[in-house]
Each structure stands twice: as C-alpha cells, then as structure tokens.
mmCIF file of C-alpha atoms in Angstrom:
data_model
loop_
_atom_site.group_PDB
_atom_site.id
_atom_site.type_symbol
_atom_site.label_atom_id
_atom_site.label_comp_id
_atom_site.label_asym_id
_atom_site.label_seq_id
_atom_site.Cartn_x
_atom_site.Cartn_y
_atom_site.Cartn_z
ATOM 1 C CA UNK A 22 26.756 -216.741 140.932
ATOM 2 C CA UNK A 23 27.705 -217.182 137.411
ATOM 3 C CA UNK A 24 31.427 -218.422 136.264
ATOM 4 C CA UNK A 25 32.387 -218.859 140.160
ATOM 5 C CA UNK A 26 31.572 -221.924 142.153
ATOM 6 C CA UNK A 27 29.490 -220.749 145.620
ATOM 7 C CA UNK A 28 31.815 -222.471 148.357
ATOM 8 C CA UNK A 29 29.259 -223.051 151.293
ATOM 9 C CA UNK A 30 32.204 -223.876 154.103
ATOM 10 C CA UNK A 31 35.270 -222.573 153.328
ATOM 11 C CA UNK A 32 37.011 -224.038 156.004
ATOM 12 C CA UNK A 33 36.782 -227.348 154.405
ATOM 13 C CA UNK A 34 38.607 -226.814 151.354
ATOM 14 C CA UNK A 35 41.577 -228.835 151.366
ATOM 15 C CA UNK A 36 44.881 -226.299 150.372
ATOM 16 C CA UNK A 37 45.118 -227.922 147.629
ATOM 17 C CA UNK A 38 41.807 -227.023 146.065
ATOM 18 C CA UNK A 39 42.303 -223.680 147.680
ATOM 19 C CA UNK A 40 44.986 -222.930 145.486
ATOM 20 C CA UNK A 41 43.217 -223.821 142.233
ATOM 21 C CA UNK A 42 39.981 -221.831 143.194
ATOM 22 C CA UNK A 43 42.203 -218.982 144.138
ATOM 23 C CA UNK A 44 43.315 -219.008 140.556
ATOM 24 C CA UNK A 45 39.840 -218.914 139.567
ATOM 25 C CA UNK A 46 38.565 -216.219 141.802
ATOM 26 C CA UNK A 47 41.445 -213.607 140.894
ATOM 27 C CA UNK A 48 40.916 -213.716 137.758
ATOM 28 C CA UNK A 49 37.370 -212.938 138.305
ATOM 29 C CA UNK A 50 38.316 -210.645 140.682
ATOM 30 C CA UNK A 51 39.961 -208.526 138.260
ATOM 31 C CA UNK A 52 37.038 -207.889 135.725
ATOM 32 C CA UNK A 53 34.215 -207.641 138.397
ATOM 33 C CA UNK A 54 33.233 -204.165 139.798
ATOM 34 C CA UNK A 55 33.937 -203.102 142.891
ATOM 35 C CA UNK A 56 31.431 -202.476 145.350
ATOM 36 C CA UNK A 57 28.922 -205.228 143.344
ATOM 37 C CA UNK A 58 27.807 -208.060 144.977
ATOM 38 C CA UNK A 59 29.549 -210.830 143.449
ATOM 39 C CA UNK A 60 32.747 -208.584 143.692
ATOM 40 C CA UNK A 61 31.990 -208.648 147.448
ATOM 41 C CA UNK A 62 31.621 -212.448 147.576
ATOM 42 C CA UNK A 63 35.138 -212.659 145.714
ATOM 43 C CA UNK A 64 37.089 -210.894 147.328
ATOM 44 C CA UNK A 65 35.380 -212.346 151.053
ATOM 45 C CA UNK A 66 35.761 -216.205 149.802
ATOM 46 C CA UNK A 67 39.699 -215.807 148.718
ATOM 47 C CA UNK A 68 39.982 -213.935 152.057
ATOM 48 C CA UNK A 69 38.617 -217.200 153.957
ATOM 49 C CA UNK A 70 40.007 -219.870 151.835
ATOM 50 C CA UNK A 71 43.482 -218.091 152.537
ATOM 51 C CA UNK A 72 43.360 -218.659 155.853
ATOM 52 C CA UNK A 73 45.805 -221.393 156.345
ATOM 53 C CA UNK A 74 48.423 -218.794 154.644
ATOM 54 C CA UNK A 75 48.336 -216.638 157.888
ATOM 55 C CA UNK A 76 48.023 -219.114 159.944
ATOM 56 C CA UNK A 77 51.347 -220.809 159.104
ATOM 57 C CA UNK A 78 52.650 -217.524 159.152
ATOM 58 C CA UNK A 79 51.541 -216.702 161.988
ATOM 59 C CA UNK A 80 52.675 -219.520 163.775
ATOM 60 C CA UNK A 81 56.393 -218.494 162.885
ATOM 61 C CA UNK A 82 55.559 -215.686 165.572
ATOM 62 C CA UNK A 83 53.790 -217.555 168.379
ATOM 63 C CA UNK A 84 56.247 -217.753 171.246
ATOM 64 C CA UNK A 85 57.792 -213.722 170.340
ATOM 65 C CA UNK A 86 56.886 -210.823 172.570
ATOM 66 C CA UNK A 87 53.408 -210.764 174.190
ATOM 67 C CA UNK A 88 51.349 -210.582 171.354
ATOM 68 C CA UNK A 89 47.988 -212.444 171.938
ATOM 69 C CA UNK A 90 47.654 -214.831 168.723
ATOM 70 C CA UNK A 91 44.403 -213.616 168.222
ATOM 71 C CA UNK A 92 45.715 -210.311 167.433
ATOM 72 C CA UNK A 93 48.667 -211.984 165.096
ATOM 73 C CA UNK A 94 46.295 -213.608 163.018
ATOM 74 C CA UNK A 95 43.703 -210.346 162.687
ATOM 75 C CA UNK A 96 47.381 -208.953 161.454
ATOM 76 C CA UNK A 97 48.408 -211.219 159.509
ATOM 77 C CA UNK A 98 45.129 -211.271 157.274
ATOM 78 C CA UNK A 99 44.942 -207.426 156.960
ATOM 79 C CA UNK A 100 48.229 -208.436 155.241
ATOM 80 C CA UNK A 101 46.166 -211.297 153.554
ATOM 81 C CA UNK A 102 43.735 -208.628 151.790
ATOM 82 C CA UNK A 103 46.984 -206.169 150.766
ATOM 83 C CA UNK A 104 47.930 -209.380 148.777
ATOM 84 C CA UNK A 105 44.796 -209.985 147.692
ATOM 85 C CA UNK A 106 44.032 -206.391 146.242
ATOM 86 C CA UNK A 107 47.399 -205.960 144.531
ATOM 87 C CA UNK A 108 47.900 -209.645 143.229
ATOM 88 C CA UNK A 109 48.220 -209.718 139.411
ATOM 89 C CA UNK A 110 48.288 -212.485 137.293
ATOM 90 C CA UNK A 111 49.898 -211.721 134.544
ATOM 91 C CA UNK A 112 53.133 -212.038 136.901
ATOM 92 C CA UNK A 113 52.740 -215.637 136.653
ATOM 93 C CA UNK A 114 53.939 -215.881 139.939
ATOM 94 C CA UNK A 115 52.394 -218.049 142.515
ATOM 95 C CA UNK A 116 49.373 -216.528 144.794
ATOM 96 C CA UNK A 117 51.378 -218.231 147.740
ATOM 97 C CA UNK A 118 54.535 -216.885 147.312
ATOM 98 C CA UNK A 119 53.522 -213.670 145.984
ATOM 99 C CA UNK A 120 50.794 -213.115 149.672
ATOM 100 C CA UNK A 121 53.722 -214.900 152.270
ATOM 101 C CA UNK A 122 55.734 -211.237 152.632
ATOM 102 C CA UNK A 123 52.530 -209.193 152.660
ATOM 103 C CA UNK A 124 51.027 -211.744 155.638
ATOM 104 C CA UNK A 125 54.596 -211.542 157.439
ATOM 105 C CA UNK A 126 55.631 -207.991 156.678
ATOM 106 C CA UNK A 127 52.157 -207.109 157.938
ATOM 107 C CA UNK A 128 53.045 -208.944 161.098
ATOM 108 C CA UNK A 129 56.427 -207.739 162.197
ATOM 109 C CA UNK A 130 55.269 -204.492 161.498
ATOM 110 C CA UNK A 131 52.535 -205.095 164.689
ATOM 111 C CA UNK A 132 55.426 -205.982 166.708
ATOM 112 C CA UNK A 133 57.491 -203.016 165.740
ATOM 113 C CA UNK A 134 55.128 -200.797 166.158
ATOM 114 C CA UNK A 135 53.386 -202.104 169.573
ATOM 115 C CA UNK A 136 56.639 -204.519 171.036
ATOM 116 C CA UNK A 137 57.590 -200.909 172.610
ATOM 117 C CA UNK A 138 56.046 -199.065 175.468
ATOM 118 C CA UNK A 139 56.812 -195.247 174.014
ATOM 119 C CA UNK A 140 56.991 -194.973 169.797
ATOM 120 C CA UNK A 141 60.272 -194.325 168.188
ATOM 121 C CA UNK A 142 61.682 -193.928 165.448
ATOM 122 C CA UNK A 143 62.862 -197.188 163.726
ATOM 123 C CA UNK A 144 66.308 -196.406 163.408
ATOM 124 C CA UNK A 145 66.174 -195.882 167.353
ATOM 125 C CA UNK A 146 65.093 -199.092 167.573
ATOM 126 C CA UNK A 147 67.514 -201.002 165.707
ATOM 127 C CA UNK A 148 69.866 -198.621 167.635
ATOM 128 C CA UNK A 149 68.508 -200.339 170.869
ATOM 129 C CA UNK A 150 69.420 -203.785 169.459
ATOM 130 C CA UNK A 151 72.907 -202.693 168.651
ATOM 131 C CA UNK A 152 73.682 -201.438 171.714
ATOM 132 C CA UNK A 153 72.481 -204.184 174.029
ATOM 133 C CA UNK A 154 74.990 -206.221 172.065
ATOM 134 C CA UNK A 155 77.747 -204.179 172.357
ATOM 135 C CA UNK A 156 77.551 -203.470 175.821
ATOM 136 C CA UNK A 157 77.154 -207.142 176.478
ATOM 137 C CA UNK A 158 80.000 -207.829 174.504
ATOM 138 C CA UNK A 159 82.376 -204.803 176.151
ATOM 139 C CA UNK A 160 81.000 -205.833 179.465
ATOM 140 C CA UNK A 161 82.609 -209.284 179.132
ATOM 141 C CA UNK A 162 85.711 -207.974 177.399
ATOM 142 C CA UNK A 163 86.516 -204.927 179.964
ATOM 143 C CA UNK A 164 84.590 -206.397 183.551
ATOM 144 C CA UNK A 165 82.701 -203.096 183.488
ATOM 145 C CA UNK A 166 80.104 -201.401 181.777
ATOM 146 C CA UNK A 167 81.190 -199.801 178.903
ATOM 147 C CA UNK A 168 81.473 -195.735 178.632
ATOM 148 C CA UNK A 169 79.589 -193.872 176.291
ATOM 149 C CA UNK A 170 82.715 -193.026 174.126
ATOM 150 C CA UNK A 171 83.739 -197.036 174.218
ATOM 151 C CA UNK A 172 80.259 -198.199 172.966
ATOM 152 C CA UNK A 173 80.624 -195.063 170.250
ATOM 153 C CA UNK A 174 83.800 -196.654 169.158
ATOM 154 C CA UNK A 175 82.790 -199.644 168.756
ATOM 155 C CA UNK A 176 79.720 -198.900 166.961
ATOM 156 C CA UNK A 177 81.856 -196.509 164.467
ATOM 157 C CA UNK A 178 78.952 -193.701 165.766
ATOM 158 C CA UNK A 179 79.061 -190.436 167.313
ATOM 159 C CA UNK A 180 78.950 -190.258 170.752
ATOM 160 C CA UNK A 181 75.991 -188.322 170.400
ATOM 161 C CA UNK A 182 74.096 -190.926 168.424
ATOM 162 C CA UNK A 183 74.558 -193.444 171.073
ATOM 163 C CA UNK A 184 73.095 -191.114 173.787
ATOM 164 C CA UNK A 185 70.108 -190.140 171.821
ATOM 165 C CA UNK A 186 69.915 -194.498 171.568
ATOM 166 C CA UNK A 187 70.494 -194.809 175.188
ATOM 167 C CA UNK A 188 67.436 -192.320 176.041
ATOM 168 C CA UNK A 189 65.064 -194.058 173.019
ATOM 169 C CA UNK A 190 66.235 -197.421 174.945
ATOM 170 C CA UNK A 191 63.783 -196.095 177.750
ATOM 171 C CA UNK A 192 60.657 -196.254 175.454
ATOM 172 C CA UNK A 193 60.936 -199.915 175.388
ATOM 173 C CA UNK A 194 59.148 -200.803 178.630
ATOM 174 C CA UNK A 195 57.078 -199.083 181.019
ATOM 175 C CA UNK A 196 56.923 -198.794 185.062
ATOM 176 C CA UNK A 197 53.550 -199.043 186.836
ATOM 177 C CA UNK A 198 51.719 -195.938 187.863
ATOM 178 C CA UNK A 199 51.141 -198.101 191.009
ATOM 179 C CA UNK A 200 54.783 -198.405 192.122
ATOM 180 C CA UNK A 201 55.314 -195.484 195.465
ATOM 181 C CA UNK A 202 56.584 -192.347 194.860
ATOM 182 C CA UNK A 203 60.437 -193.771 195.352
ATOM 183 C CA UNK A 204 59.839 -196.047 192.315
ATOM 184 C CA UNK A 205 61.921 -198.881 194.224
ATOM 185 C CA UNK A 206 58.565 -200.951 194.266
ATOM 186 C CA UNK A 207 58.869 -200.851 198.244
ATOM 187 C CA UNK A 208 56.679 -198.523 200.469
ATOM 188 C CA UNK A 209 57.903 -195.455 201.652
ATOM 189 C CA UNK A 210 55.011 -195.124 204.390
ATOM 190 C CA UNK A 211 53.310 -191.964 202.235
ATOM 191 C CA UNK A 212 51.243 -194.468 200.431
ATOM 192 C CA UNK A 213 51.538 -192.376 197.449
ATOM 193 C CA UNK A 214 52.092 -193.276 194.175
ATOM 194 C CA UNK A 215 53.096 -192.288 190.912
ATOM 195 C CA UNK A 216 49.556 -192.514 189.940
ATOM 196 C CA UNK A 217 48.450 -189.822 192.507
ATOM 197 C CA UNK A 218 50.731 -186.597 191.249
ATOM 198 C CA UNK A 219 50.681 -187.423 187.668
ATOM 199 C CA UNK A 220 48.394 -186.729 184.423
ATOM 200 C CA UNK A 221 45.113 -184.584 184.120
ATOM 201 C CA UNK A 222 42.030 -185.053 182.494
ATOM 202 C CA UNK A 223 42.997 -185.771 178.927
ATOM 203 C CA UNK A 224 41.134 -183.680 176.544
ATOM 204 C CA UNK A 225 40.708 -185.509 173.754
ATOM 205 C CA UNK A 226 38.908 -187.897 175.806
ATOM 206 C CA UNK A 227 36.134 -186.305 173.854
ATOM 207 C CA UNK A 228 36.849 -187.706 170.788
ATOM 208 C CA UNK A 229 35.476 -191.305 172.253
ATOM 209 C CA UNK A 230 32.159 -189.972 172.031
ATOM 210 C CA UNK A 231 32.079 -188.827 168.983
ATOM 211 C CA UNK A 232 33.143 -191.555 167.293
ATOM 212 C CA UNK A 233 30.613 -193.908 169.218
ATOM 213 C CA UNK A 234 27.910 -191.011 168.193
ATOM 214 C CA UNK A 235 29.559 -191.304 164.122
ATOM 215 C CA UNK A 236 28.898 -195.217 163.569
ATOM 216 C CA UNK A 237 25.413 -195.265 163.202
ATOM 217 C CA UNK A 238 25.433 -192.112 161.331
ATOM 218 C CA UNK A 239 27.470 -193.601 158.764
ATOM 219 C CA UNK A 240 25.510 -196.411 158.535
ATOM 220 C CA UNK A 241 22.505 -194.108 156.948
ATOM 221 C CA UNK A 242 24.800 -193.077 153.971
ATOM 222 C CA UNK A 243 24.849 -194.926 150.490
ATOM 223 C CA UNK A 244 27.380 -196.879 149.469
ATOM 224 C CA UNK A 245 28.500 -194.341 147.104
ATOM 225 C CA UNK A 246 29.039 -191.868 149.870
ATOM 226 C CA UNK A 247 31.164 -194.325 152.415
ATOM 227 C CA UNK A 248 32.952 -195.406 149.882
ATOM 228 C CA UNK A 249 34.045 -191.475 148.765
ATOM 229 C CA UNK A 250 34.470 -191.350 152.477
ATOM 230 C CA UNK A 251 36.769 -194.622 152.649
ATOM 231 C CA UNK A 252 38.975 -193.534 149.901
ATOM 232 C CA UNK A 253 39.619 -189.984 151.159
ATOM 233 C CA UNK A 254 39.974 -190.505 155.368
ATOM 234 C CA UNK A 255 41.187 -194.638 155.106
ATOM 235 C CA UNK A 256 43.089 -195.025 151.881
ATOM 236 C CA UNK A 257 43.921 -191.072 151.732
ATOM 237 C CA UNK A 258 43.160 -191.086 148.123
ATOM 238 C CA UNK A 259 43.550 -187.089 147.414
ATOM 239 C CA UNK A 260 40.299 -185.840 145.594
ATOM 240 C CA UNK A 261 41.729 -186.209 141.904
ATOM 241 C CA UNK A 262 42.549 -189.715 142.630
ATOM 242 C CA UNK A 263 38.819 -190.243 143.778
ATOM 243 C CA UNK A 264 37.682 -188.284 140.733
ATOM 244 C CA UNK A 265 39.927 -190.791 138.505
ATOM 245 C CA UNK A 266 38.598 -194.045 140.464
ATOM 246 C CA UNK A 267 34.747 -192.791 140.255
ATOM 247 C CA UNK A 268 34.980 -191.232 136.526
ATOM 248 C CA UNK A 269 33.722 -187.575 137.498
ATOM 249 C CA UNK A 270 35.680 -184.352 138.192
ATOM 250 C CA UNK A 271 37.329 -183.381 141.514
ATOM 251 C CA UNK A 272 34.944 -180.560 141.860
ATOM 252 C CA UNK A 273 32.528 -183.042 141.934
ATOM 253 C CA UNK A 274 34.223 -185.082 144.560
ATOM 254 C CA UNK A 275 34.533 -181.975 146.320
ATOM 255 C CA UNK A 276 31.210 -180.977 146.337
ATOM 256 C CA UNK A 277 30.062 -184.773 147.318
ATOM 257 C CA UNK A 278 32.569 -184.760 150.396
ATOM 258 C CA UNK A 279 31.311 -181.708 151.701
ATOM 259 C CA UNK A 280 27.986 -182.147 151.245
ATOM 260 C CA UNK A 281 28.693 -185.614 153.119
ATOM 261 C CA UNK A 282 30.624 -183.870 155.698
ATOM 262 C CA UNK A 283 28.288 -181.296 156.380
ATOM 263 C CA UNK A 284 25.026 -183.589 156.767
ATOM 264 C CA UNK A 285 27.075 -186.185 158.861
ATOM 265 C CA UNK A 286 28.321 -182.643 161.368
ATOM 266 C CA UNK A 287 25.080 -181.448 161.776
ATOM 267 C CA UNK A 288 23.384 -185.031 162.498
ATOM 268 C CA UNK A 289 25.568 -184.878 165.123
ATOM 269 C CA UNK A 290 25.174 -181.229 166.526
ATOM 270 C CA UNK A 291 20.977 -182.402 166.706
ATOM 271 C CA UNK A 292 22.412 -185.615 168.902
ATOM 272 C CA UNK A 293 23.964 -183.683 171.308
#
C-alpha cells in the first residue's frame, strides 16, 4: 500500500496516533479513486480507527429512551462515515471537532425518529414537549387540568394547534394488541382481544420476498453497475448527477439503468 501505513489492528491505536494517521489518510483519501482498492482500505481504516469518536458520543445517550446501545453505536458511525465523506482539509479545522455533530446529529435523529410509537411530524413533537410542561405547570397553578383554551393561552397558540398536538401526543406510545376488547387490561370474560378484530393480511407483505430473492441477484452485477444502482436508489443522485460523477452522458446512464433494471426483473420473473 504505497504512501499509507497498513494498520493490522486498529483497535490498538492509541487516540492519539489515531488522530495523526487520520490526517494522513484524508488526505489520501481525497486524491484516490473511488471504488479502487486502496480507496476502499482508506476510507474502512479511518472508519475503525474512529471508533472511540462514537463511542464517547454515544455514551452521552446510554441511559435515554430504550435504545439498545448496539443500535446507538451502528448510528452513531453511519454519522462517522457522513463525516468522513464530506471532511475537507483545507478547512483546517480539526477531524474531531469537525465528525462530533455528524456522530451526534446522526444519533438524536434515531431517537426522533424511532423514540415514538406512530411518526409525526417534528413540529408535533416538540409540540408534545411543550404541552406536557404546560399542563404540568397549569395543573399545579389552577388544581385542575388545564382546558384547551388555557393551555392555548399560555402557549400564545391557536386553540386549534394545541388539539392537533394533543391528538399527535397519542403517537408517542402504543397499547398491546393483547390487552381485551375493554382496553382496561382486565378480562371481560369474552377472551377477546384487540388482536382478534383488528388488521388483515398486509399486502405488501410481498415485498419481503422480493427483496430476499434481489440480494444475490445483485451480487452477480459489476461494480460499475451497483454502484450506478447505489447512486440512483441510495444516494438519489438524479441521472445527470450520475452522468457528471461517471464522466458520460445521461442517456448513457439511462440506457445503463435500464438495461440493469431490466436483466435484474427478469432474473427474478425465471426465480419465481
């Protein structure tokens, strides 16, 4: 591996070292191609010998929400690799300080996104925080529970606004499909529940399948052709911005996707 030391166990670099090899290995980073081997081994080592970044990041999370830290870390170095890829050093900033908000940003944004049972909107959920508050805080002051109108008040929103937040407010945890049909969590003698009158087959179900049945398949194609594929369905790179990347026309990107497209559909179609 010319210019770049080959680090056997990356685990046993001391942070110290870690940052000056970083140094090294983004700078080589930038002028190697992508997709190349050495590239590859780049990109992978600064990945591993960054590990104690999301780990100390991670660790500011540990005792929040349910969130296995197995999961936090896997998070936390997808935000890792953003840093990596966008790092430049010409900033003369520090790799450290410049990949801490990727690794945490990445991290709260798994707990946004998965802290609550039903998706909503983010400005419902800052809403939600907002009005717990409040109606603690009114609670206390009036020895009831606040009205709609007196939460709206003291809020300075509509009273509108703080229904649709009262209703999102329901999205943040989820009853069992076990509990009987009363949904006390006591047994009304029927032993029905919730479970036994609600949801059908789900049709997408499907969709499982196929994607089990697509691996392999895309495991046959060249790296050229995953990586088209990468860029336009992962990174959602529109076909000019492929074209740009790969140094051809976007006809020509066109004409590779759907010849892709069209050998990967009927590989499948002769599995079934």
């Amino acid at each position: 591996m010319e210019e770049l030391p080959w680090i056997e166990d990356t685990g046993k670099v001391a942070p110290k070292d870690a940052r000056q090899l970083s140094k090294l290995f983004l700078d080589r980073l930038k002028v190697l191609e992508e997709g190349t081997h050495e590239y590859q081994y780049a990109r992978n080592t600064l990945i591993e010998m960054n590990q104690t970044l999301v780990r100390f990041a991670a660790n500011r999370f540990r005792n929040r929400g349910s969130g296995d830290m197995e999961d936090i870390l896997q998070v936390g170095t997808i935000g890792l690799i953003k840093a990596i890829d966008r790092f430049d050093l010409s900033r003369e900033v520090e790799f450290t300080s410049f990949a801490i908000p990727y690794i945490v940003g990445e991290i709260k944004r798994f707990f946004r996104d998965t802290t609550w049972a039903v998706h909503v909107p983010r400005r419902l959920q800052e809403l939600r925080a907002d009005l717990v508050h409040a109606q603690e805080r009114l609670s206390t002051a009036l020895d009831r529970k606040p009205t709609v109108a007196e939460l709206a008040e003291d809020l300075c929103l509509s009273e509108d606004e703080i229904i649709e937040g009262l209703v999102a407010a329901n999205g943040y945890t989820a009853g069992s499909l076990d509990l009987p049909m009363d949904g006390t969590g006591e047994t009304d003698g029927s032993g029905q529940t919730l479970a036994d009158v609600r949801g059908e087959c789900d049709p997408e179900i499907e969709l499982i399948e196929n994607f089990h049945a697509l691996g392999p398949l895309l495991e046959q194609l060249d790296e050229r052709e995953r990586r088209i594929l990468d860029m336009r369905f992962v990174r959602e790179m529109t076909q000019a911005q492929i074209g740009g990347e790969l140094g051809v026309s976007q006809m020509h990107v066109s004409r590779l996707l759907n010849r892709t497209l069209t050998a990967l559909r009927t590989a499948m179609l002769t599995e079934s």
